[in-house]
Coordinates of C-alpha atoms in Angstrom, one line a residue:
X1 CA 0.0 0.0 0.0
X2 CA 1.1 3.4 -0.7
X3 CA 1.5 5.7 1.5
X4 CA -1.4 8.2 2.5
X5 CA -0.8 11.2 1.2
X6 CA -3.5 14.3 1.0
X7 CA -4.0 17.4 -1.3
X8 CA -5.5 20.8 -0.3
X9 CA -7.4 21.2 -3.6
X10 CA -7.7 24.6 -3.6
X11 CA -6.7 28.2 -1.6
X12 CA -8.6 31.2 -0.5
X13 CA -8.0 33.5 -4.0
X14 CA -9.1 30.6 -6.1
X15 CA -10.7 32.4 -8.9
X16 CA -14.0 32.4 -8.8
X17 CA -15.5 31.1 -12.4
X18 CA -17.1 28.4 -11.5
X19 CA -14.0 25.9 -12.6
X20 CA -12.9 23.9 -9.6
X21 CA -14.6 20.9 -10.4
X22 CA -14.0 20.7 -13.7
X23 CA -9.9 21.9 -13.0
X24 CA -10.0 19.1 -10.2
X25 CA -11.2 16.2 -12.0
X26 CA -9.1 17.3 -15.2
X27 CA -6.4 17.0 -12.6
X28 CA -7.0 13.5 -10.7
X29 CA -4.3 11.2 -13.4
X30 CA -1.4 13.6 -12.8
X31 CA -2.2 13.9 -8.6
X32 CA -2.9 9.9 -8.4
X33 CA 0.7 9.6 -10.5
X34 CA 2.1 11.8 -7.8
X35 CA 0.9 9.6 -5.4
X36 CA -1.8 11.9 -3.9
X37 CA -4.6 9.7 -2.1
X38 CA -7.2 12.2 -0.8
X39 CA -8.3 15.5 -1.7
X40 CA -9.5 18.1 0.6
X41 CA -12.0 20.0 -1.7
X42 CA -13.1 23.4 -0.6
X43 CA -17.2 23.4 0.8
X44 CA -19.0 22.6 -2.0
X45 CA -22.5 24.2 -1.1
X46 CA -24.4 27.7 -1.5
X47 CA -22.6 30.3 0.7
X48 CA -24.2 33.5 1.4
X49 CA -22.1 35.7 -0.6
X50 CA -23.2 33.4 -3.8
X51 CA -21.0 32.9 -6.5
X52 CA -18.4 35.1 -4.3
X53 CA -18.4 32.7 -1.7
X54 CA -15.4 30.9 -0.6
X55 CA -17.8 28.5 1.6
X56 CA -17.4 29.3 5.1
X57 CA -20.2 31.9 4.9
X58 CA -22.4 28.7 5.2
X59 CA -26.0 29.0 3.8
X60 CA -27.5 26.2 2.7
X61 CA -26.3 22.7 3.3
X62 CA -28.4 21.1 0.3
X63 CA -27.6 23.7 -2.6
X64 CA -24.8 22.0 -4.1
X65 CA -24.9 24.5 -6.7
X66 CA -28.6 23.7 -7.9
X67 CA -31.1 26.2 -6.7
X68 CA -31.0 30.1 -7.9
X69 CA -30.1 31.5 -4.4
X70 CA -28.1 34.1 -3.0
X71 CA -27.7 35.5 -6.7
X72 CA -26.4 32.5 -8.3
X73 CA -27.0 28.8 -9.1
X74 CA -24.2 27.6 -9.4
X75 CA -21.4 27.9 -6.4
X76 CA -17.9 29.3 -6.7
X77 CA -16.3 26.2 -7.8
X78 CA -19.0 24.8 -10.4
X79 CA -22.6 23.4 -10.4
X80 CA -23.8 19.9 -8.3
X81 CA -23.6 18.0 -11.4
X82 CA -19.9 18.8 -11.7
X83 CA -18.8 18.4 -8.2
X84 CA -20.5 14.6 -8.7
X85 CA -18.2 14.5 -11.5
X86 CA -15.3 14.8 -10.2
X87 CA -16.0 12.6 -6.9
X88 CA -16.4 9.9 -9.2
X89 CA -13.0 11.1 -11.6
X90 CA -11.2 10.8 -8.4
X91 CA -12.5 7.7 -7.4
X92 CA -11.3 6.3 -11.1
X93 CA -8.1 7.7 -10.1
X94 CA -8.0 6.3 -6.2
X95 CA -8.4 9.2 -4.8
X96 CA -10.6 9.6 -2.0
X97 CA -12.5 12.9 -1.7
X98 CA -12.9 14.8 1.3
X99 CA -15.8 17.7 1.9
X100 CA -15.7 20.8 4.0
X101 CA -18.2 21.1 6.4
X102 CA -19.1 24.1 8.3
X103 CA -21.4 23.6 11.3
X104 CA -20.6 25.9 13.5
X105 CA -22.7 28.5 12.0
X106 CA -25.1 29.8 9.0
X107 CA -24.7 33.4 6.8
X108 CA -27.2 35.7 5.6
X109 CA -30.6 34.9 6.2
X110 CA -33.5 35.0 4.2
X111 CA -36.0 36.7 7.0
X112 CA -35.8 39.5 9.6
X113 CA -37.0 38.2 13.6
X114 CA -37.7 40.0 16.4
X115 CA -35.4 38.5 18.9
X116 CA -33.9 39.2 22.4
X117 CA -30.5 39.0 23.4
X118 CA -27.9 41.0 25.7
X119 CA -24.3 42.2 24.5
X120 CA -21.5 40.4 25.8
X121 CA -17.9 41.3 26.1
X122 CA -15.9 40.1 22.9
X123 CA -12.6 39.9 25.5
X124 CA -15.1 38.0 27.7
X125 CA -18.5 36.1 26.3
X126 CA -19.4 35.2 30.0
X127 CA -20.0 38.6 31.0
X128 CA -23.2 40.6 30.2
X129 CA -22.5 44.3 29.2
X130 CA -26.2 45.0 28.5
X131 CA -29.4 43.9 29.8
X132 CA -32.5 42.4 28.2
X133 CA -33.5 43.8 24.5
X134 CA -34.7 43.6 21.5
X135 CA -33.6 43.7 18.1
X136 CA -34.1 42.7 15.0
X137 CA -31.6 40.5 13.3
X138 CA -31.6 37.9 9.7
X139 CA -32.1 34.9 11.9
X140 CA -34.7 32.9 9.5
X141 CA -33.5 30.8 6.8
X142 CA -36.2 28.9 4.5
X143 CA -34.4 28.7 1.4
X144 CA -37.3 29.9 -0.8
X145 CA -35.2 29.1 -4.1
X146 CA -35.2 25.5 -3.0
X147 CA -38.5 25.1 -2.2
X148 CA -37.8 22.9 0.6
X149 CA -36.9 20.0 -1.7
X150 CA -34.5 17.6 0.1
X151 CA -35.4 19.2 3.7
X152 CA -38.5 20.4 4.6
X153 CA -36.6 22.5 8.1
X154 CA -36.7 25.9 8.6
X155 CA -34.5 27.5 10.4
X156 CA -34.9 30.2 12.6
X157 CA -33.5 32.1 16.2
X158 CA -34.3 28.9 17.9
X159 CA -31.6 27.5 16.1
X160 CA -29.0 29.7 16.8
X161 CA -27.3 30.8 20.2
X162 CA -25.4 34.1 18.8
X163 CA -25.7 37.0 16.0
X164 CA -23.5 39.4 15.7
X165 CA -25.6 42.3 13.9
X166 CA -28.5 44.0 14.9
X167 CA -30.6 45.2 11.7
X168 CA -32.6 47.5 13.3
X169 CA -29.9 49.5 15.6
X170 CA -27.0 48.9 12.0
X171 CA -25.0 47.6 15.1
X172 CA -22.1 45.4 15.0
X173 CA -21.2 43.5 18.3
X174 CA -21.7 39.9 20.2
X175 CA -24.9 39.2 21.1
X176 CA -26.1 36.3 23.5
X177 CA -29.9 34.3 22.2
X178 CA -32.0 34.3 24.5
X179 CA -33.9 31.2 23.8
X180 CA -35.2 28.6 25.6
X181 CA -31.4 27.1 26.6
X182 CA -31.2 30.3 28.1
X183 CA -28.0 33.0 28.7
X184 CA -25.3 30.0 28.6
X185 CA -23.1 29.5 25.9
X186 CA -22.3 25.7 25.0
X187 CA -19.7 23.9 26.6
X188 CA -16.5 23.8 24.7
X189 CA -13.3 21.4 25.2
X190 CA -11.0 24.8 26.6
X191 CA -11.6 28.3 27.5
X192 CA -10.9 31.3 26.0
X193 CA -12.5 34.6 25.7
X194 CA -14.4 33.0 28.9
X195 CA -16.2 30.4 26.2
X196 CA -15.2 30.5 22.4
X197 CA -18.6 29.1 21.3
X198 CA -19.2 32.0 18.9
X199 CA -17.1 32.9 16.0
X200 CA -19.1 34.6 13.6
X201 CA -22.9 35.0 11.6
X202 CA -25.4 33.0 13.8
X203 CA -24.0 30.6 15.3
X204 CA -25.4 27.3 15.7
X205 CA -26.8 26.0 19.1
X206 CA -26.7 22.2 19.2
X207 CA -28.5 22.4 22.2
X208 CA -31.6 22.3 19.6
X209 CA -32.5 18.4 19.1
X210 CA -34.1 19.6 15.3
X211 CA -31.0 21.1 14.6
X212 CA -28.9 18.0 15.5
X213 CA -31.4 15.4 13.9
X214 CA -31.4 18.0 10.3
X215 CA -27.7 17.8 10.4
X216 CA -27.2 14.1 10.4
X217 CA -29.9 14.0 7.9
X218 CA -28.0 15.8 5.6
X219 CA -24.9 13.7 6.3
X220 CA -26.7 10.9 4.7
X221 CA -28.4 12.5 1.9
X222 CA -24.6 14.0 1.3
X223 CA -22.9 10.5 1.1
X224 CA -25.6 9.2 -0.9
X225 CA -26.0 12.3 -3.4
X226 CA -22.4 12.9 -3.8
X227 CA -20.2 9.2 -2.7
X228 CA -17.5 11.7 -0.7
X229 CA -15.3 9.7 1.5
X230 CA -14.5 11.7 4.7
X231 CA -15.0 15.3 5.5
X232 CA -13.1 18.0 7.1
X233 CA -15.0 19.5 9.9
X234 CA -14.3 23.6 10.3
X235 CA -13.9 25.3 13.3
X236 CA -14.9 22.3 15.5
X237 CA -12.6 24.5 18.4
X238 CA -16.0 26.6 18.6
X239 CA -18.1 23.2 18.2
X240 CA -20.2 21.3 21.3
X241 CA -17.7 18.3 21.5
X242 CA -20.8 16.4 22.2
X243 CA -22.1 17.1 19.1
X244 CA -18.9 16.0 16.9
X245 CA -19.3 12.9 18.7
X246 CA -23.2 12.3 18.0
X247 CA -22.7 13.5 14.4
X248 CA -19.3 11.3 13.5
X249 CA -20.8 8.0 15.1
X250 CA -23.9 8.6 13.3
X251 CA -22.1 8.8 10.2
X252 CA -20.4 5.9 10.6
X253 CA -23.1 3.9 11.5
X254 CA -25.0 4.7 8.4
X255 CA -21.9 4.5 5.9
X256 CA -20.8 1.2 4.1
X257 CA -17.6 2.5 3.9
X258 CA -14.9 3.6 6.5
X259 CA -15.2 7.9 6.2
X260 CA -12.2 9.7 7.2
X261 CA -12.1 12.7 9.3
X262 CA -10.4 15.7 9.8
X263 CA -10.9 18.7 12.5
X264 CA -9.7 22.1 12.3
X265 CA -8.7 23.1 16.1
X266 CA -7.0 26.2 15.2
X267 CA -4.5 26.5 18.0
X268 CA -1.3 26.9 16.4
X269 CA 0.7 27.7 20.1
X270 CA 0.1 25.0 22.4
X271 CA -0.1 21.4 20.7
X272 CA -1.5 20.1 24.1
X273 CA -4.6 21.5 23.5
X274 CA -4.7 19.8 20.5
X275 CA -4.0 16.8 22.4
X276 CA -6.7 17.6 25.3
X277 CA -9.5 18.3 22.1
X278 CA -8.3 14.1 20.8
X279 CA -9.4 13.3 24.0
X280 CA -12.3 14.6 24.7
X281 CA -13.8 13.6 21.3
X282 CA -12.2 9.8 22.2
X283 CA -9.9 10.1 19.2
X284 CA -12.5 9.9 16.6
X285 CA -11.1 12.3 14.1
X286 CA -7.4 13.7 12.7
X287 CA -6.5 17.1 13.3
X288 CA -4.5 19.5 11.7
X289 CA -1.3 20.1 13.3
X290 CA -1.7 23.9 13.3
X291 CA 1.7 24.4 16.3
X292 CA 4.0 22.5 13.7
X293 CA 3.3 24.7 10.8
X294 CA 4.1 27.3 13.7
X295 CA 7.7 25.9 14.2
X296 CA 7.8 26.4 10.1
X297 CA 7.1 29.8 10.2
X298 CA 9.4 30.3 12.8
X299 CA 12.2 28.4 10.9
X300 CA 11.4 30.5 8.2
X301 CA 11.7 33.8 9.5
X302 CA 14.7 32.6 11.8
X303 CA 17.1 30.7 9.5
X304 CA 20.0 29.4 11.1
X305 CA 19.3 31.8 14.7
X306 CA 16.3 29.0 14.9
X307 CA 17.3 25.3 16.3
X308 CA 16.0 23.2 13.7
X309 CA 16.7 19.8 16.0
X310 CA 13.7 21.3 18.1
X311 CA 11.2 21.4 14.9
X312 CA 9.0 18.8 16.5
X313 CA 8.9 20.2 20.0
X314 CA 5.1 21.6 20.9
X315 CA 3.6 19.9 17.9
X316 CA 0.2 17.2 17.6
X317 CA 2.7 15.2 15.8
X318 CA 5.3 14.8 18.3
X319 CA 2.1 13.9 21.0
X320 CA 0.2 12.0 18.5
X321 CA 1.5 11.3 15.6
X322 CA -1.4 8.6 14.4
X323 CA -4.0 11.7 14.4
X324 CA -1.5 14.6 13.0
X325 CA -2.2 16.0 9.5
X326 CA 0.7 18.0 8.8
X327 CA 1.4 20.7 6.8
X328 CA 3.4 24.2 4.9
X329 CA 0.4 26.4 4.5
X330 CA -3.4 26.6 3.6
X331 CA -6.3 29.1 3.1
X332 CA -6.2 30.2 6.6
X333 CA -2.0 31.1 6.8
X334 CA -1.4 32.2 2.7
X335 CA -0.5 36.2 2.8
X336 CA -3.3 38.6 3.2
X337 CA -5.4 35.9 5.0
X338 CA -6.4 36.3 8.7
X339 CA -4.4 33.6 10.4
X340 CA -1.4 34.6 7.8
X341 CA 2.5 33.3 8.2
X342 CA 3.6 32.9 5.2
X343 CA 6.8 30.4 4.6
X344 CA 9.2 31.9 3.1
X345 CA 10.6 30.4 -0.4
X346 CA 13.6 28.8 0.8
X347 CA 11.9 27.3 3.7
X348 CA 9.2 25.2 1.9
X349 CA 11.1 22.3 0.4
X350 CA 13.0 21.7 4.0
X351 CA 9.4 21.6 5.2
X352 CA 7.7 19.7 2.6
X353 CA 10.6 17.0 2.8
X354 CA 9.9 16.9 6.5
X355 CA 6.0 16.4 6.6
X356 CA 6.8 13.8 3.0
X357 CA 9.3 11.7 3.9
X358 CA 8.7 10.7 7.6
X359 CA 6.9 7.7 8.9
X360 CA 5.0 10.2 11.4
X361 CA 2.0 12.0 10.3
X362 CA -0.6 12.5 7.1
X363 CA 0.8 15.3 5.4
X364 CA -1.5 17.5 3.1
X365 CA 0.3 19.5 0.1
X366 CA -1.3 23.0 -0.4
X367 CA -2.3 23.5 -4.1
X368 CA -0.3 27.2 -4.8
X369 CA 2.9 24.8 -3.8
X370 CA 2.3 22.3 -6.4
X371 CA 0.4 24.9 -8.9
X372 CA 1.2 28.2 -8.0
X373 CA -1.3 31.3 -7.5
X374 CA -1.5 35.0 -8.2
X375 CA -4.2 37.1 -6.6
X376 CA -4.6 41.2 -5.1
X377 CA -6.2 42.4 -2.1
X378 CA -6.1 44.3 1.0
X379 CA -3.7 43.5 3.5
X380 CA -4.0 43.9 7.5
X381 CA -2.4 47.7 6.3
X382 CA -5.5 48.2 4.6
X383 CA -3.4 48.7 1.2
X384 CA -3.8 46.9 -1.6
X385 CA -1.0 43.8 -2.4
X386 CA -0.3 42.4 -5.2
X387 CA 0.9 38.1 -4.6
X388 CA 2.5 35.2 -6.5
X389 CA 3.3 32.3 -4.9
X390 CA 5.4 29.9 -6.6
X391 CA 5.6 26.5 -7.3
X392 CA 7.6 24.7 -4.8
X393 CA 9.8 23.4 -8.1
X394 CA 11.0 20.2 -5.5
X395 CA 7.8 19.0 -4.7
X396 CA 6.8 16.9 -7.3
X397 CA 10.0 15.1 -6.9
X398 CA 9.6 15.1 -2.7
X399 CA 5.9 13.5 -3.6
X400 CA 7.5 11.0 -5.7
X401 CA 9.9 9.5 -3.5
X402 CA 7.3 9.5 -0.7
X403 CA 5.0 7.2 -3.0
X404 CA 7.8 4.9 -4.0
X405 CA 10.4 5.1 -2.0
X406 CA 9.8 6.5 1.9
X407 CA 8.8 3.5 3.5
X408 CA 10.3 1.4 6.3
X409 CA 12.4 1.8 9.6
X410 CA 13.3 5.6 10.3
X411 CA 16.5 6.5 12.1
X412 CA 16.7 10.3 13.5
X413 CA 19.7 12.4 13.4
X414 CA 18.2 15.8 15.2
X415 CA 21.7 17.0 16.8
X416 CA 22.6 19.7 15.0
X417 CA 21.0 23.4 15.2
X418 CA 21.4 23.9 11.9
X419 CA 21.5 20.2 10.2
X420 CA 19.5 17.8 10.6
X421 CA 18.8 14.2 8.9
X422 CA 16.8 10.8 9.0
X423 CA 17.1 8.0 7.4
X424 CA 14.6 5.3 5.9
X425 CA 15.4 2.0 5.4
X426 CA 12.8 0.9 2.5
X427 CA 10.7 -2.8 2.8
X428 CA 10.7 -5.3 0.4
X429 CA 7.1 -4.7 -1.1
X430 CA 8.8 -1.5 -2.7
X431 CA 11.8 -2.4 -4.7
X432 CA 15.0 0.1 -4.2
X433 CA 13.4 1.7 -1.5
X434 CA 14.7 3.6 1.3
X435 CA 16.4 7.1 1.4
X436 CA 18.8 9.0 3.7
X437 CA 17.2 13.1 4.1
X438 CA 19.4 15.9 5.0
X439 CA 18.6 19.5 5.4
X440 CA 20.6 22.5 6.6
X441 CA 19.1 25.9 7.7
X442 CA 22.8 27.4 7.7
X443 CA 25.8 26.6 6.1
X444 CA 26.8 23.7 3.5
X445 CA 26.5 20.3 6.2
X446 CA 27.0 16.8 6.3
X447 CA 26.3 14.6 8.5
X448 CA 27.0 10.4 8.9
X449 CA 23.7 8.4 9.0
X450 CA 22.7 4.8 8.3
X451 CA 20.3 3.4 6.2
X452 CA 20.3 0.1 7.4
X453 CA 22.7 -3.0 6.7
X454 CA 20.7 -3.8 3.8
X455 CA 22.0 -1.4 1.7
X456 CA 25.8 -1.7 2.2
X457 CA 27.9 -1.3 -0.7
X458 CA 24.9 0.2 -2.3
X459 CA 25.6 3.5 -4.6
X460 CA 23.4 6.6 -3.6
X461 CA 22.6 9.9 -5.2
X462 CA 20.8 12.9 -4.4
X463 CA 17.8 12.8 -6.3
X464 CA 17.1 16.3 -6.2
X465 CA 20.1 17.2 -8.0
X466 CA 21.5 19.9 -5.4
X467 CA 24.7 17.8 -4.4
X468 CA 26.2 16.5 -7.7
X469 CA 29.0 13.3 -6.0
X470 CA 27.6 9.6 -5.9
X471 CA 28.5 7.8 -2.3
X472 CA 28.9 4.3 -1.9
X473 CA 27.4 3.0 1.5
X474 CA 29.6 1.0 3.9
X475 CA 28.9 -2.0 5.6
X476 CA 26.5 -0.9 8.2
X477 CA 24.7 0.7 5.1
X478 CA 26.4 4.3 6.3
X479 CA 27.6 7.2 4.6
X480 CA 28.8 10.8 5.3
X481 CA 25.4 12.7 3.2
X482 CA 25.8 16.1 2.7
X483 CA 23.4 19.0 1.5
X484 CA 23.7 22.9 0.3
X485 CA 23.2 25.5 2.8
X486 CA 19.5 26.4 3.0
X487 CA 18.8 23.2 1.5
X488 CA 17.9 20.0 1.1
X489 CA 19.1 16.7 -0.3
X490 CA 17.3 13.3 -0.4
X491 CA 19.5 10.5 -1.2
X492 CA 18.4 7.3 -2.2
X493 CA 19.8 4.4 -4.2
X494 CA 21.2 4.8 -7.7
X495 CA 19.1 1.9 -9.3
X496 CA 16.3 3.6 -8.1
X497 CA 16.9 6.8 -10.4
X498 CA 17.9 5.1 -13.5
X499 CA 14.6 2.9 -13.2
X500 CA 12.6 6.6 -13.3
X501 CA 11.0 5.6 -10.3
X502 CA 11.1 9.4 -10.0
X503 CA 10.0 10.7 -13.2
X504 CA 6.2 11.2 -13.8

């Protein structure tokens, strides 16, 4: 079996003609050669900023890009019909397709209701800084372009447990529901901001059995409609644990397939919250290993003044390695985004080799890296910038190894602060595998490492072209490897470069 490796199909300036689907499944031969397994494709439902909408401005669930709502039939990314398509391209191609899902909460209602609520303070949503009143606030969603085909559920302030604008007062600010669960938020997995349960639009109270019974509905009619294979859940930091739980068992109980899962806990500063969230929800899902693509950043902006040996230090996959889905970047950290840390160019093949060719961890490539992007907007300056991100020219190469040749026992060499290395020793099922990885964040360095008796008196090369001399293992299957400064160099067995094991 190959090893599992995912695809962030898309990024936040994806432009917005209605291609995705149609560039995805045009795409599926060339990322199954690469040895991509799974695709994380952006939501793929009406968002309330129509044909605008990036997804996370959630409207309605069961517009797949079919309905005339919000402006638009079909989505940012294509029509139902086409999305269908390219599940089943991928599926030609083995690659399992994963969906966005935002539950936490809905965007831009159809209807105005009279509600009450009471301000709280953003720094603390525990304390009241208002008392009783009403306003008036897009609460009610009924979907009139879809006519209530596939659901029959409206939606409305019983539903939701926060709103952030007030229609009437043209007021922005936090405002608690005052339903019939009363002035308490939901109970999170940590605390911050006194409880973190609302992020933005209105946000979804799970206290509501309806709400919870409409949501696993449309879990099923999704699987069914669509054949998806796992989803990614957004935002579940701001989620009722409880819920995840209810929702992910249901799923699995109904699906004939094993569905893979993958929460965003955005905490990119302390993994062991990370590791607290994995077990409160019993380990049912993967998360993204936000704190290690903080150590990138950091070894980005710091070079050779950061200790590279302590790259794994605070991160999901140091603490659990079976649920980590590592990564460089995505939607949330590219520039001009909110969460934004961009890795600078030098940086990303170090860090793509280290999330590719390590037995720890299922690391997901972000799209601009293997394609490239080119977009403009406002920055945090409120100027206008102007962006290219490049390909990361290595990573076709890095993706190539780790599909053929990555496999096997790993041997760490993490006692240098500027040069590090590992080694993999290869199995039998994969002929020629095995490779020896070093990477410097300072000078030119080298650095003995063994591969593994197996390989003595075998002749390796650096496959990635940056060190130029062949070296012939010795009898423990050990060499002296070296690599560039602010590089990296993967060697692996000569026999496996002149059988193109590496050429797509």
């Amino acid at each position: 079996m190959n090893n599992q490796t995912l695809i962030q199909f898309f990024h936040w300036y994806y432009p917005g003609n209605g291609v995705l689907w149609k560039d995805f499944a045009n795409r599926t031969s060339y990322l199954s050669t690469l040895g991509i397994t799974g695709a994380w494709l952006p939501p793929p439902y009406k968002g309330g900023s129509g044909a605008s909408s990036v997804g996370y401005d959630s409207y309605d669930l069961f517009d797949l890009g079919e309905f005339d709502q919000q402006g638009t039939v079909a989505t940012k990314y294509g029509t139902k019909n086409e999305y269908i398509s390219a599940v089943k391209k991928a599926h030609e191609n083995n690659i399992q397709v994963i969906a966005d899902t935002v539950f936490n909460h809905k965007a831009h209602g159809d209807e105005l209701e009279k509600i009450t609520v009471r301000k709280v303070n953003p720094e603390n949503r525990t304390e009241f800084i208002s008392e009783p009143m009403e306003i008036e606030a897009w609460t009610k969603f009924s979907f009139p372009g879809r006519k209530k085909k596939y659901s029959e559920f409206i939606w409305d302030y019983h539903c939701f447990s926060g709103i952030d604008w007030a229609e009437d007062r043209k007021e922005k600010a936090v405002y608690k529901i005052l339903n019939e669960y009363g002035e308490e938020w939901e109970k999170l997995a940590e605390e911050e901001f006194g409880n973190y349960d609302y992020l933005n639009f209105s946000d979804i109270d799970f206290r509501n059995k309806s709400v919870r019974e409409d949501l696993k509905y449309w879990g099923k009619w999704f699987l069914k409609t669509t054949g998806a294979d796992g989803f990614r859940l957004d935002a579940v930091k701001h989620i009722n644990p409880e819920f995840i739980i209810e929702w992910i068992d249901h799923m699995n109980g109904i699906s004939s397939k094993k569905l893979f899962y993958i929460g965003e806990y955005w905490n990119d500063q302390n993994a062991e919250s990370l590791k607290k969230y994995i077990e409160v929800s019993q380990g049912r899902m993967q998360l993204i290993d936000a704190p290690l693509h903080h150590n990138f950043y950091r070894l980005s902006t710091g070079g050779r003044d950061y200790d590279i040996s302590k790259i794994f230090e605070n991160t999901l996959i140091s603490l659990r390695p079976e649920l980590s889905v590592s990564f460089v970047s995505n939607h949330d950290s590219q520039p001009l985004q909110l969460l934004e840390k961009p890795i600078n160019e030098w940086c990303n093949p170090l860090a793509y080799a280290i999330i590719l060719l390590r037995e720890q961890g299922i690391p997901c490539v972000f799209y601009p890296d293997l394609y490239g992007a080119e977009y403009s907007d406002k920055g945090k300056d409120r100027n206008d910038h102007h962006i290219i991100l490049k390909k990361v020219n290595e990573l076709p190469a890095l993706l190539l190894i780790r599909k053929h040749l990555a496999y096997g026992i790993q041997r760490d060499y993490f006692d240098h602060k500027t040069t590090v290395g590992w080694t993999r020793e290869g199995i039998d099922e994969k002929s020629n595998s095995g490779c020896a990885v070093i990477l410097s964040a300072g000078d030119d360095g080298w650095k003995y490492m063994e591969a593994g008796k197996k390989h003595a008196g075998e002749i390796f090369a650096d496959c990635l072209g940056k060190v130029e001399n062949e070296i012939t293992l010795d009898k423990n299957g050990g060499a002296e490897f070296y690599c560039k400064g602010g590089s990296v160099s993967v060697w692996v067995s000569k026999t496996a470069i002149e059988n193109k094991l590496l050429k797509i």
